[in-house]
Amino acid sequence: MRSTVHEEFWAGFRAILPLWLGALPIGLSYAVAARTAGLSAVETQLMSLLVFSAGTQLSAINLLLLGASGGTIIFTTLLLNIHQLLFGLMLVQRIALDPTKRLVAAYFLNDGAFGATIARSEPTFRFLLGAELSMFFVWNGATFAGILVGQLVPNLGAFGFDFVVPLLFLGLLVPQLRSQAALPTALIAAALAFVVARIAPTSVAVLVAVLGASLGGALSGNEQ
Amino acid sequence: MNYLATIVGAAIAAYAVRLGGFLMANIHLPTFAQRALKNAPVAIFAALVVLALPGQAGEGDIRLVAAIIAGLTFWRVRQLWAGLLVGMLCFWLLRML
């Protein structure tokens, strides 16, 4: 029993390894940007430990540079992560989680870990936690490295490692398309996301796309 | 300058959103909402692909081509790592041309 518990954790941890390729350069550049914007080394690391969201942290730094207030930054944080409300709801429908596990799983929740976990036929808390901590580990490690070596790092953004992010989600999507009902849902979601992202933040586009496409699918009687 | 209050505020906001969904577990959802939740992973993955695909560097066209080739690889080979590898290699190859 003990070994399967560990296996699940490490399976989750490993499932996120491809995303490390994307997270490393973004984490490094976040740290450099944060230091440039005037955050201390401790504040820079603290933000990765406490907020733990690439999009939120990068936009917060941009907002600080633009002289935005703390209130604006906090509101933006809500907006940029609002889609994760849905992630928690979906995870808790699939995995039995006692209150303590919910508190822990919510703290480390991130898009990649959610995706890898929900794509499993039998998702477990151990797998979810492994996937979550995998991203937490690399994100904070990259932040720390960025604080240490800072400007010495060549412009890793130029290599386009972030392309691994859409690829990973594509890799999670494709096997799901084998059920007939899934294709229209995917197409509606893609179209909605594309349109809404033009006028609203990314997370709002995700939310609208997911609610629109999955409700549309459910109401038209498409199951699975 | 001291940004601690802002950081803690943002952390609380992020945690509130993440925890919110987990705490809604005990709500009884109507049948069509449960069906919608079953469809949601597909919708989420599709939306995230579309949103992350273009990138910030104006390379949307070659990323689209590389993603299509990667998608075919995921479909045929059914191995995550194979599609990721093919996709990244195609992307790097195309931007060198």
PDB file of C-alpha atoms in Angstrom:
ATOM      1  CA  MET A   1       0.000   0.000   0.000  1.00  0.00           C
ATOM      2  CA  ARG A   2       2.725   2.386   1.018  1.00  0.00           C
ATOM      3  CA  SER A   3       4.555   1.924  -2.251  1.00  0.00           C
ATOM      4  CA  THR A   4       1.462   2.699  -4.371  1.00  0.00           C
ATOM      5  CA  VAL A   5       0.953   5.854  -2.335  1.00  0.00           C
ATOM      6  CA  HIS A   6       4.481   6.951  -3.194  1.00  0.00           C
ATOM      7  CA  GLU A   7       4.119   5.840  -6.798  1.00  0.00           C
ATOM      8  CA  GLU A   8       1.050   8.022  -7.247  1.00  0.00           C
ATOM      9  CA  PHE A   9       2.866  11.032  -5.824  1.00  0.00           C
ATOM     10  CA  TRP A  10       5.878  10.595  -8.080  1.00  0.00           C
ATOM     11  CA  ALA A  11       3.703   9.846 -11.104  1.00  0.00           C
ATOM     12  CA  GLY A  12       2.067  13.221 -10.528  1.00  0.00           C
ATOM     13  CA  PHE A  13       5.424  14.866  -9.975  1.00  0.00           C
ATOM     14  CA  ARG A  14       6.802  13.413 -13.226  1.00  0.00           C
ATOM     15  CA  ALA A  15       3.701  14.333 -15.234  1.00  0.00           C
ATOM     16  CA  ILE A  16       4.642  18.007 -14.827  1.00  0.00           C
ATOM     17  CA  LEU A  17       8.303  17.631 -15.861  1.00  0.00           C
ATOM     18  CA  PRO A  18       7.618  18.771 -19.471  1.00  0.00           C
ATOM     19  CA  LEU A  19       6.215  21.992 -18.075  1.00  0.00           C
ATOM     20  CA  TRP A  20       9.478  22.666 -16.215  1.00  0.00           C
ATOM     21  CA  LEU A  21      10.892  23.640 -19.587  1.00  0.00           C
ATOM     22  CA  GLY A  22       8.373  26.457 -19.766  1.00  0.00           C
ATOM     23  CA  ALA A  23       8.400  27.398 -16.076  1.00  0.00           C
ATOM     24  CA  LEU A  24      12.189  27.746 -15.692  1.00  0.00           C
ATOM     25  CA  PRO A  25      12.755  30.653 -18.100  1.00  0.00           C
ATOM     26  CA  ILE A  26       9.530  32.380 -17.008  1.00  0.00           C
ATOM     27  CA  GLY A  27      10.479  32.061 -13.324  1.00  0.00           C
ATOM     28  CA  LEU A  28      13.963  33.409 -14.024  1.00  0.00           C
ATOM     29  CA  SER A  29      12.611  36.383 -15.946  1.00  0.00           C
ATOM     30  CA  TYR A  30       9.974  37.024 -13.279  1.00  0.00           C
ATOM     31  CA  ALA A  31      12.721  37.303 -10.634  1.00  0.00           C
ATOM     32  CA  VAL A  32      14.779  39.662 -12.779  1.00  0.00           C
ATOM     33  CA  ALA A  33      11.711  41.812 -13.521  1.00  0.00           C
ATOM     34  CA  ALA A  34      10.689  41.889  -9.849  1.00  0.00           C
ATOM     35  CA  ARG A  35      14.158  42.990  -8.708  1.00  0.00           C
ATOM     36  CA  THR A  36      14.195  45.643 -11.443  1.00  0.00           C
ATOM     37  CA  ALA A  37      10.797  46.908 -10.286  1.00  0.00           C
ATOM     38  CA  GLY A  38      12.214  47.442  -6.791  1.00  0.00           C
ATOM     39  CA  LEU A  39      11.141  44.348  -4.866  1.00  0.00           C
ATOM     40  CA  SER A  40      13.698  43.068  -2.359  1.00  0.00           C
ATOM     41  CA  ALA A  41      15.109  39.553  -2.792  1.00  0.00           C
ATOM     42  CA  VAL A  42      12.914  38.347   0.076  1.00  0.00           C
ATOM     43  CA  GLU A  43       9.778  39.954  -1.394  1.00  0.00           C
ATOM     44  CA  THR A  44      10.548  38.463  -4.808  1.00  0.00           C
ATOM     45  CA  GLN A  45      10.815  34.942  -3.362  1.00  0.00           C
ATOM     46  CA  LEU A  46       7.886  35.462  -0.997  1.00  0.00           C
ATOM     47  CA  MET A  47       5.628  36.293  -3.916  1.00  0.00           C
ATOM     48  CA  SER A  48       6.481  32.976  -5.616  1.00  0.00           C
ATOM     49  CA  LEU A  49       5.904  31.123  -2.337  1.00  0.00           C
ATOM     50  CA  LEU A  50       2.636  32.849  -1.448  1.00  0.00           C
ATOM     51  CA  VAL A  51       0.966  33.873  -4.716  1.00  0.00           C
ATOM     52  CA  PHE A  52       2.421  31.057  -6.862  1.00  0.00           C
ATOM     53  CA  SER A  53       0.978  32.100 -10.212  1.00  0.00           C
ATOM     54  CA  ALA A  54       3.154  33.062 -13.161  1.00  0.00           C
ATOM     55  CA  GLY A  55       0.552  35.216 -14.893  1.00  0.00           C
ATOM     56  CA  THR A  56      -0.444  37.003 -11.695  1.00  0.00           C
ATOM     57  CA  GLN A  57       3.113  37.684 -10.586  1.00  0.00           C
ATOM     58  CA  LEU A  58       4.265  38.997 -13.953  1.00  0.00           C
ATOM     59  CA  SER A  59       1.263  41.276 -14.308  1.00  0.00           C
ATOM     60  CA  ALA A  60       1.657  42.467 -10.693  1.00  0.00           C
ATOM     61  CA  ILE A  61       5.239  43.518 -11.494  1.00  0.00           C
ATOM     62  CA  ASN A  62       4.035  45.319 -14.606  1.00  0.00           C
ATOM     63  CA  LEU A  63       1.349  47.073 -12.586  1.00  0.00           C
ATOM     64  CA  LEU A  64       3.890  48.100  -9.920  1.00  0.00           C
ATOM     65  CA  LEU A  65       6.085  49.591 -12.627  1.00  0.00           C
ATOM     66  CA  LEU A  66       3.060  51.508 -13.897  1.00  0.00           C
ATOM     67  CA  GLY A  67       2.470  52.812 -10.374  1.00  0.00           C
ATOM     68  CA  ALA A  68      -0.763  50.912  -9.749  1.00  0.00           C
ATOM     69  CA  SER A  69      -2.167  50.662  -6.226  1.00  0.00           C
ATOM     70  CA  GLY A  70      -2.158  47.501  -4.112  1.00  0.00           C
ATOM     71  CA  GLY A  71      -5.927  47.295  -4.529  1.00  0.00           C
ATOM     72  CA  THR A  72      -5.626  47.182  -8.307  1.00  0.00           C
ATOM     73  CA  ILE A  73      -3.075  44.388  -8.062  1.00  0.00           C
ATOM     74  CA  ILE A  74      -5.267  42.358  -5.711  1.00  0.00           C
ATOM     75  CA  PHE A  75      -8.295  42.815  -7.965  1.00  0.00           C
ATOM     76  CA  THR A  76      -6.226  41.747 -10.988  1.00  0.00           C
ATOM     77  CA  THR A  77      -5.152  38.648  -9.057  1.00  0.00           C
ATOM     78  CA  LEU A  78      -8.784  37.656  -8.560  1.00  0.00           C
ATOM     79  CA  LEU A  79      -9.497  38.228 -12.234  1.00  0.00           C
ATOM     80  CA  LEU A  80      -6.424  36.328 -13.465  1.00  0.00           C
ATOM     81  CA  ASN A  81      -7.206  33.245 -11.384  1.00  0.00           C
ATOM     82  CA  ILE A  82     -10.992  33.146 -11.466  1.00  0.00           C
ATOM     83  CA  HIS A  83     -10.983  30.086 -13.757  1.00  0.00           C
ATOM     84  CA  GLN A  84      -9.339  28.081 -10.960  1.00  0.00           C
ATOM     85  CA  LEU A  85     -12.608  28.274  -9.044  1.00  0.00           C
ATOM     86  CA  LEU A  86     -13.894  25.803 -11.605  1.00  0.00           C
ATOM     87  CA  PHE A  87     -10.786  23.619 -11.272  1.00  0.00           C
ATOM     88  CA  GLY A  88     -11.324  23.132  -7.542  1.00  0.00           C
ATOM     89  CA  LEU A  89     -14.990  22.337  -8.111  1.00  0.00           C
ATOM     90  CA  MET A  90     -14.144  19.725 -10.736  1.00  0.00           C
ATOM     91  CA  LEU A  91     -11.357  18.111  -8.725  1.00  0.00           C
ATOM     92  CA  VAL A  92     -13.507  17.739  -5.667  1.00  0.00           C
ATOM     93  CA  GLN A  93     -16.193  15.971  -7.770  1.00  0.00           C
ATOM     94  CA  ARG A  94     -13.620  13.410  -8.930  1.00  0.00           C
ATOM     95  CA  ILE A  95     -11.457  12.904  -5.828  1.00  0.00           C
ATOM     96  CA  ALA A  96     -12.616  12.303  -2.266  1.00  0.00           C
ATOM     97  CA  LEU A  97     -10.952  15.073  -0.249  1.00  0.00           C
ATOM     98  CA  ASP A  98     -11.312  15.703   3.485  1.00  0.00           C
ATOM     99  CA  PRO A  99     -11.147  19.340   4.672  1.00  0.00           C
ATOM    100  CA  THR A 100      -7.394  19.281   5.348  1.00  0.00           C
ATOM    101  CA  LYS A 101      -6.637  17.872   1.907  1.00  0.00           C
ATOM    102  CA  ARG A 102      -8.833  20.561   0.360  1.00  0.00           C
ATOM    103  CA  LEU A 103      -6.890  23.295   2.130  1.00  0.00           C
ATOM    104  CA  VAL A 104      -3.585  21.831   0.935  1.00  0.00           C
ATOM    105  CA  ALA A 105      -4.699  21.034  -2.622  1.00  0.00           C
ATOM    106  CA  ALA A 106      -6.145  24.551  -3.004  1.00  0.00           C
ATOM    107  CA  TYR A 107      -2.935  26.247  -1.872  1.00  0.00           C
ATOM    108  CA  PHE A 108      -0.751  24.545  -4.488  1.00  0.00           C
ATOM    109  CA  LEU A 109      -3.376  24.438  -7.268  1.00  0.00           C
ATOM    110  CA  ASN A 110      -2.098  25.360 -10.733  1.00  0.00           C
ATOM    111  CA  ASP A 111      -3.317  24.855 -14.307  1.00  0.00           C
ATOM    112  CA  GLY A 112      -0.810  22.148 -15.287  1.00  0.00           C
ATOM    113  CA  ALA A 113      -1.400  20.020 -12.181  1.00  0.00           C
ATOM    114  CA  PHE A 114      -5.160  20.303 -12.650  1.00  0.00           C
ATOM    115  CA  GLY A 115      -4.907  19.264 -16.288  1.00  0.00           C
ATOM    116  CA  ALA A 116      -2.645  16.280 -15.672  1.00  0.00           C
ATOM    117  CA  THR A 117      -4.840  15.079 -12.791  1.00  0.00           C
ATOM    118  CA  ILE A 118      -8.273  15.497 -14.369  1.00  0.00           C
ATOM    119  CA  ALA A 119      -7.085  13.670 -17.504  1.00  0.00           C
ATOM    120  CA  ARG A 120      -6.471  10.501 -15.406  1.00  0.00           C
ATOM    121  CA  SER A 121      -9.077   7.757 -15.411  1.00  0.00           C
ATOM    122  CA  GLU A 122      -8.765   7.450 -11.621  1.00  0.00           C
ATOM    123  CA  PRO A 123      -7.326  10.654 -10.209  1.00  0.00           C
ATOM    124  CA  THR A 124      -6.032  10.563  -6.629  1.00  0.00           C
ATOM    125  CA  PHE A 125      -5.035  13.170  -4.057  1.00  0.00           C
ATOM    126  CA  ARG A 126      -1.466  11.837  -4.069  1.00  0.00           C
ATOM    127  CA  PHE A 127      -1.160  12.314  -7.824  1.00  0.00           C
ATOM    128  CA  LEU A 128      -2.632  15.812  -7.604  1.00  0.00           C
ATOM    129  CA  LEU A 129      -0.278  16.765  -4.773  1.00  0.00           C
ATOM    130  CA  GLY A 130       2.739  15.389  -6.627  1.00  0.00           C
ATOM    131  CA  ALA A 131       1.818  17.364  -9.742  1.00  0.00           C
ATOM    132  CA  GLU A 132       1.146  20.514  -7.720  1.00  0.00           C
ATOM    133  CA  LEU A 133       4.386  20.333  -5.756  1.00  0.00           C
ATOM    134  CA  SER A 134       6.352  19.603  -8.921  1.00  0.00           C
ATOM    135  CA  MET A 135       5.326  22.995 -10.311  1.00  0.00           C
ATOM    136  CA  PHE A 136       5.738  24.715  -6.924  1.00  0.00           C
ATOM    137  CA  PHE A 137       9.263  23.333  -6.673  1.00  0.00           C
ATOM    138  CA  VAL A 138      10.400  24.414 -10.139  1.00  0.00           C
ATOM    139  CA  TRP A 139       8.682  27.799  -9.934  1.00  0.00           C
ATOM    140  CA  ASN A 140      10.306  28.678  -6.637  1.00  0.00           C
ATOM    141  CA  GLY A 141      13.634  27.184  -7.684  1.00  0.00           C
ATOM    142  CA  ALA A 142      13.609  29.265 -10.847  1.00  0.00           C
ATOM    143  CA  THR A 143      12.704  32.375  -8.829  1.00  0.00           C
ATOM    144  CA  PHE A 144      15.569  31.697  -6.432  1.00  0.00           C
ATOM    145  CA  ALA A 145      18.006  31.142  -9.303  1.00  0.00           C
ATOM    146  CA  GLY A 146      16.807  34.358 -10.914  1.00  0.00           C
ATOM    147  CA  ILE A 147      17.450  36.281  -7.692  1.00  0.00           C
ATOM    148  CA  LEU A 148      20.948  34.799  -7.388  1.00  0.00           C
ATOM    149  CA  VAL A 149      22.222  35.151 -10.922  1.00  0.00           C
ATOM    150  CA  GLY A 150      19.842  37.863 -12.081  1.00  0.00           C
ATOM    151  CA  GLN A 151      21.106  39.737 -15.082  1.00  0.00           C
ATOM    152  CA  LEU A 152      23.786  37.124 -15.876  1.00  0.00           C
ATOM    153  CA  VAL A 153      21.137  34.889 -17.393  1.00  0.00           C
ATOM    154  CA  PRO A 154      20.932  35.185 -21.166  1.00  0.00           C
ATOM    155  CA  ASN A 155      17.522  36.021 -22.543  1.00  0.00           C
ATOM    156  CA  LEU A 156      15.977  32.561 -22.278  1.00  0.00           C
ATOM    157  CA  GLY A 157      12.677  33.936 -23.497  1.00  0.00           C
ATOM    158  CA  ALA A 158      14.221  34.068 -26.965  1.00  0.00           C
ATOM    159  CA  PHE A 159      14.240  30.252 -27.187  1.00  0.00           C
ATOM    160  CA  GLY A 160      10.447  29.992 -27.031  1.00  0.00           C
ATOM    161  CA  PHE A 161      10.354  27.316 -24.315  1.00  0.00           C
ATOM    162  CA  ASP A 162       6.892  28.552 -23.358  1.00  0.00           C
ATOM    163  CA  PHE A 163       5.569  26.736 -26.437  1.00  0.00           C
ATOM    164  CA  VAL A 164       5.595  23.568 -24.339  1.00  0.00           C
ATOM    165  CA  VAL A 165       2.541  24.912 -22.460  1.00  0.00           C
ATOM    166  CA  PRO A 166       0.004  24.808 -25.335  1.00  0.00           C
ATOM    167  CA  LEU A 167       1.612  21.544 -26.500  1.00  0.00           C
ATOM    168  CA  LEU A 168       1.027  19.885 -23.145  1.00  0.00           C
ATOM    169  CA  PHE A 169      -2.627  20.900 -23.044  1.00  0.00           C
ATOM    170  CA  LEU A 170      -2.986  19.727 -26.641  1.00  0.00           C
ATOM    171  CA  GLY A 171      -1.515  16.399 -25.572  1.00  0.00           C
ATOM    172  CA  LEU A 172      -4.110  16.188 -22.787  1.00  0.00           C
ATOM    173  CA  LEU A 173      -6.919  17.215 -25.157  1.00  0.00           C
ATOM    174  CA  VAL A 174      -6.290  14.852 -28.072  1.00  0.00           C
ATOM    175  CA  PRO A 175      -6.972  11.526 -26.262  1.00  0.00           C
ATOM    176  CA  GLN A 176     -10.274  12.966 -24.931  1.00  0.00           C
ATOM    177  CA  LEU A 177     -11.441  13.679 -28.484  1.00  0.00           C
ATOM    178  CA  ARG A 178     -11.915   9.971 -29.111  1.00  0.00           C
ATOM    179  CA  SER A 179     -15.460  10.277 -27.774  1.00  0.00           C
ATOM    180  CA  GLN A 180     -17.768  11.778 -30.401  1.00  0.00           C
ATOM    181  CA  ALA A 181     -19.447  14.271 -28.098  1.00  0.00           C
ATOM    182  CA  ALA A 182     -16.130  15.835 -27.192  1.00  0.00           C
ATOM    183  CA  LEU A 183     -15.341  17.363 -30.563  1.00  0.00           C
ATOM    184  CA  PRO A 184     -18.145  19.977 -30.705  1.00  0.00           C
ATOM    185  CA  THR A 185     -17.438  20.922 -27.077  1.00  0.00           C
ATOM    186  CA  ALA A 186     -13.762  21.440 -27.898  1.00  0.00           C
ATOM    187  CA  LEU A 187     -14.538  23.491 -30.998  1.00  0.00           C
ATOM    188  CA  ILE A 188     -17.052  25.735 -29.230  1.00  0.00           C
ATOM    189  CA  ALA A 189     -14.634  26.258 -26.323  1.00  0.00           C
ATOM    190  CA  ALA A 190     -11.774  27.088 -28.702  1.00  0.00           C
ATOM    191  CA  ALA A 191     -13.890  29.593 -30.624  1.00  0.00           C
ATOM    192  CA  LEU A 192     -15.253  31.241 -27.457  1.00  0.00           C
ATOM    193  CA  ALA A 193     -11.771  31.487 -25.915  1.00  0.00           C
ATOM    194  CA  PHE A 194     -10.401  33.033 -29.089  1.00  0.00           C
ATOM    195  CA  VAL A 195     -13.124  35.700 -29.259  1.00  0.00           C
ATOM    196  CA  VAL A 196     -13.406  36.559 -25.554  1.00  0.00           C
ATOM    197  CA  ALA A 197      -9.610  36.845 -25.116  1.00  0.00           C
ATOM    198  CA  ARG A 198      -9.724  39.823 -27.463  1.00  0.00           C
ATOM    199  CA  ILE A 199     -11.788  41.846 -25.003  1.00  0.00           C
ATOM    200  CA  ALA A 200     -11.130  40.324 -21.557  1.00  0.00           C
ATOM    201  CA  PRO A 201      -8.295  38.820 -19.466  1.00  0.00           C
ATOM    202  CA  THR A 202      -7.231  35.255 -20.271  1.00  0.00           C
ATOM    203  CA  SER A 203      -8.805  33.700 -17.182  1.00  0.00           C
ATOM    204  CA  VAL A 204     -12.167  35.290 -17.987  1.00  0.00           C
ATOM    205  CA  ALA A 205     -11.864  33.899 -21.520  1.00  0.00           C
ATOM    206  CA  VAL A 206     -11.210  30.420 -20.055  1.00  0.00           C
ATOM    207  CA  LEU A 207     -14.197  30.746 -17.756  1.00  0.00           C
ATOM    208  CA  VAL A 208     -16.592  31.905 -20.481  1.00  0.00           C
ATOM    209  CA  ALA A 209     -15.313  29.282 -22.924  1.00  0.00           C
ATOM    210  CA  VAL A 210     -15.665  26.453 -20.444  1.00  0.00           C
ATOM    211  CA  LEU A 211     -19.075  27.472 -19.120  1.00  0.00           C
ATOM    212  CA  GLY A 212     -20.385  28.166 -22.622  1.00  0.00           C
ATOM    213  CA  ALA A 213     -19.062  25.017 -24.245  1.00  0.00           C
ATOM    214  CA  SER A 214     -19.760  22.532 -21.472  1.00  0.00           C
ATOM    215  CA  LEU A 215     -23.227  23.906 -20.688  1.00  0.00           C
ATOM    216  CA  GLY A 216     -23.966  23.968 -24.419  1.00  0.00           C
ATOM    217  CA  GLY A 217     -22.843  20.355 -24.673  1.00  0.00           C
ATOM    218  CA  ALA A 218     -24.880  19.318 -21.630  1.00  0.00           C
ATOM    219  CA  LEU A 219     -28.060  21.090 -22.756  1.00  0.00           C
ATOM    220  CA  SER A 220     -27.869  19.566 -26.215  1.00  0.00           C
ATOM    221  CA  GLY A 221     -27.712  16.150 -24.588  1.00  0.00           C
ATOM    222  CA  ASN A 222     -24.101  15.308 -25.299  1.00  0.00           C
ATOM    223  CA  GLU A 223     -22.852  13.093 -22.570  1.00  0.00           C
ATOM    224  CA  GLN A 224     -19.322  12.123 -21.457  1.00  0.00           C
TER     225      GLN A 224
ATOM    226  CA  MET B   1       9.552  50.595  -0.764  1.00  0.00           C
ATOM    227  CA  ASN B   2       7.602  47.933   1.008  1.00  0.00           C
ATOM    228  CA  TYR B   3       5.446  45.650  -1.083  1.00  0.00           C
ATOM    229  CA  LEU B   4       4.699  43.113   1.643  1.00  0.00           C
ATOM    230  CA  ALA B   5       1.066  44.169   2.135  1.00  0.00           C
ATOM    231  CA  THR B   6       0.398  43.956  -1.609  1.00  0.00           C
ATOM    232  CA  ILE B   7       2.016  40.517  -1.833  1.00  0.00           C
ATOM    233  CA  VAL B   8       0.002  39.180   1.098  1.00  0.00           C
ATOM    234  CA  GLY B   9      -3.182  40.695  -0.348  1.00  0.00           C
ATOM    235  CA  ALA B  10      -2.568  39.063  -3.720  1.00  0.00           C
ATOM    236  CA  ALA B  11      -1.776  35.762  -1.970  1.00  0.00           C
ATOM    237  CA  ILE B  12      -5.081  35.878  -0.086  1.00  0.00           C
ATOM    238  CA  ALA B  13      -6.964  36.692  -3.303  1.00  0.00           C
ATOM    239  CA  ALA B  14      -5.313  33.811  -5.178  1.00  0.00           C
ATOM    240  CA  TYR B  15      -5.952  31.367  -2.326  1.00  0.00           C
ATOM    241  CA  ALA B  16      -9.575  32.469  -1.972  1.00  0.00           C
ATOM    242  CA  VAL B  17     -10.278  31.720  -5.636  1.00  0.00           C
ATOM    243  CA  ARG B  18      -8.483  28.362  -5.494  1.00  0.00           C
ATOM    244  CA  LEU B  19     -10.160  27.294  -2.266  1.00  0.00           C
ATOM    245  CA  GLY B  20     -13.603  28.514  -3.363  1.00  0.00           C
ATOM    246  CA  GLY B  21     -14.090  25.681  -5.829  1.00  0.00           C
ATOM    247  CA  PHE B  22     -12.983  23.004  -3.351  1.00  0.00           C
ATOM    248  CA  LEU B  23     -15.465  24.307  -0.786  1.00  0.00           C
ATOM    249  CA  MET B  24     -18.367  24.061  -3.211  1.00  0.00           C
ATOM    250  CA  ALA B  25     -18.151  20.258  -3.086  1.00  0.00           C
ATOM    251  CA  ASN B  26     -21.211  19.784  -0.926  1.00  0.00           C
ATOM    252  CA  ILE B  27     -23.509  21.794  -3.142  1.00  0.00           C
ATOM    253  CA  HIS B  28     -25.967  19.541  -4.901  1.00  0.00           C
ATOM    254  CA  LEU B  29     -25.712  20.235  -8.608  1.00  0.00           C
ATOM    255  CA  PRO B  30     -28.656  19.753 -10.984  1.00  0.00           C
ATOM    256  CA  THR B  31     -28.234  16.928 -13.487  1.00  0.00           C
ATOM    257  CA  PHE B  32     -27.435  19.137 -16.455  1.00  0.00           C
ATOM    258  CA  ALA B  33     -24.738  20.912 -14.407  1.00  0.00           C
ATOM    259  CA  GLN B  34     -23.188  17.540 -13.541  1.00  0.00           C
ATOM    260  CA  ARG B  35     -23.204  16.651 -17.235  1.00  0.00           C
ATOM    261  CA  ALA B  36     -21.620  20.015 -17.994  1.00  0.00           C
ATOM    262  CA  LEU B  37     -18.828  19.288 -15.509  1.00  0.00           C
ATOM    263  CA  LYS B  38     -18.111  16.032 -17.322  1.00  0.00           C
ATOM    264  CA  ASN B  39     -17.655  17.979 -20.543  1.00  0.00           C
ATOM    265  CA  ALA B  40     -15.568  20.670 -18.901  1.00  0.00           C
ATOM    266  CA  PRO B  41     -12.055  19.109 -19.117  1.00  0.00           C
ATOM    267  CA  VAL B  42     -12.283  18.967 -22.900  1.00  0.00           C
ATOM    268  CA  ALA B  43     -13.467  22.587 -22.973  1.00  0.00           C
ATOM    269  CA  ILE B  44     -10.702  23.699 -20.596  1.00  0.00           C
ATOM    270  CA  PHE B  45      -7.946  21.975 -22.540  1.00  0.00           C
ATOM    271  CA  ALA B  46      -9.216  23.396 -25.837  1.00  0.00           C
ATOM    272  CA  ALA B  47      -9.444  26.925 -24.387  1.00  0.00           C
ATOM    273  CA  LEU B  48      -5.966  26.753 -22.847  1.00  0.00           C
ATOM    274  CA  VAL B  49      -4.450  25.517 -26.107  1.00  0.00           C
ATOM    275  CA  VAL B  50      -6.000  28.393 -28.060  1.00  0.00           C
ATOM    276  CA  LEU B  51      -4.948  31.002 -25.510  1.00  0.00           C
ATOM    277  CA  ALA B  52      -1.357  29.825 -25.040  1.00  0.00           C
ATOM    278  CA  LEU B  53      -0.725  29.019 -28.703  1.00  0.00           C
ATOM    279  CA  PRO B  54       0.160  32.448 -30.183  1.00  0.00           C
ATOM    280  CA  GLY B  55       2.776  33.353 -27.529  1.00  0.00           C
ATOM    281  CA  GLN B  56       4.242  36.803 -26.964  1.00  0.00           C
ATOM    282  CA  ALA B  57       6.883  36.832 -29.703  1.00  0.00           C
ATOM    283  CA  GLY B  58       4.673  37.147 -32.801  1.00  0.00           C
ATOM    284  CA  GLU B  59       5.413  33.572 -33.890  1.00  0.00           C
ATOM    285  CA  GLY B  60       1.775  32.494 -34.004  1.00  0.00           C
ATOM    286  CA  ASP B  61       1.967  31.133 -37.544  1.00  0.00           C
ATOM    287  CA  ILE B  62       4.877  28.732 -37.029  1.00  0.00           C
ATOM    288  CA  ARG B  63       3.558  27.733 -33.606  1.00  0.00           C
ATOM    289  CA  LEU B  64       0.254  26.822 -35.263  1.00  0.00           C
ATOM    290  CA  VAL B  65       1.999  24.629 -37.844  1.00  0.00           C
ATOM    291  CA  ALA B  66       4.129  22.947 -35.166  1.00  0.00           C
ATOM    292  CA  ALA B  67       1.049  22.400 -32.992  1.00  0.00           C
ATOM    293  CA  ILE B  68      -0.839  20.727 -35.850  1.00  0.00           C
ATOM    294  CA  ILE B  69       2.068  18.327 -36.434  1.00  0.00           C
ATOM    295  CA  ALA B  70       2.284  17.682 -32.685  1.00  0.00           C
ATOM    296  CA  GLY B  71      -1.482  17.097 -32.588  1.00  0.00           C
ATOM    297  CA  LEU B  72      -1.207  14.451 -35.302  1.00  0.00           C
ATOM    298  CA  THR B  73       1.620  12.843 -33.354  1.00  0.00           C
ATOM    299  CA  PHE B  74      -0.473  12.767 -30.149  1.00  0.00           C
ATOM    300  CA  TRP B  75      -3.295  11.177 -32.175  1.00  0.00           C
ATOM    301  CA  ARG B  76      -1.184   8.495 -33.863  1.00  0.00           C
ATOM    302  CA  VAL B  77       1.514   7.680 -31.319  1.00  0.00           C
ATOM    303  CA  ARG B  78      -0.592   8.143 -28.147  1.00  0.00           C
ATOM    304  CA  GLN B  79       2.492   9.049 -26.130  1.00  0.00           C
ATOM    305  CA  LEU B  80       2.629  12.448 -24.482  1.00  0.00           C
ATOM    306  CA  TRP B  81       6.409  12.773 -24.640  1.00  0.00           C
ATOM    307  CA  ALA B  82       6.483  11.924 -28.367  1.00  0.00           C
ATOM    308  CA  GLY B  83       4.082  14.722 -29.274  1.00  0.00           C
ATOM    309  CA  LEU B  84       5.882  17.219 -27.039  1.00  0.00           C
ATOM    310  CA  LEU B  85       9.232  16.308 -28.582  1.00  0.00           C
ATOM    311  CA  VAL B  86       7.963  16.465 -32.160  1.00  0.00           C
ATOM    312  CA  GLY B  87       6.161  19.756 -31.465  1.00  0.00           C
ATOM    313  CA  MET B  88       9.176  21.473 -29.908  1.00  0.00           C
ATOM    314  CA  LEU B  89      11.564  20.206 -32.628  1.00  0.00           C
ATOM    315  CA  CYS B  90       9.224  21.338 -35.421  1.00  0.00           C
ATOM    316  CA  PHE B  91       8.885  24.735 -33.761  1.00  0.00           C
ATOM    317  CA  TRP B  92      12.649  25.238 -33.421  1.00  0.00           C
ATOM    318  CA  LEU B  93      13.235  23.981 -36.948  1.00  0.00           C
ATOM    319  CA  LEU B  94      10.587  26.277 -38.439  1.00  0.00           C
ATOM    320  CA  ARG B  95      11.897  29.393 -36.687  1.00  0.00           C
ATOM    321  CA  MET B  96      15.392  28.713 -38.014  1.00  0.00           C
ATOM    322  CA  LEU B  97      14.151  28.692 -41.603  1.00  0.00           C
TER     323      LEU B  97
END
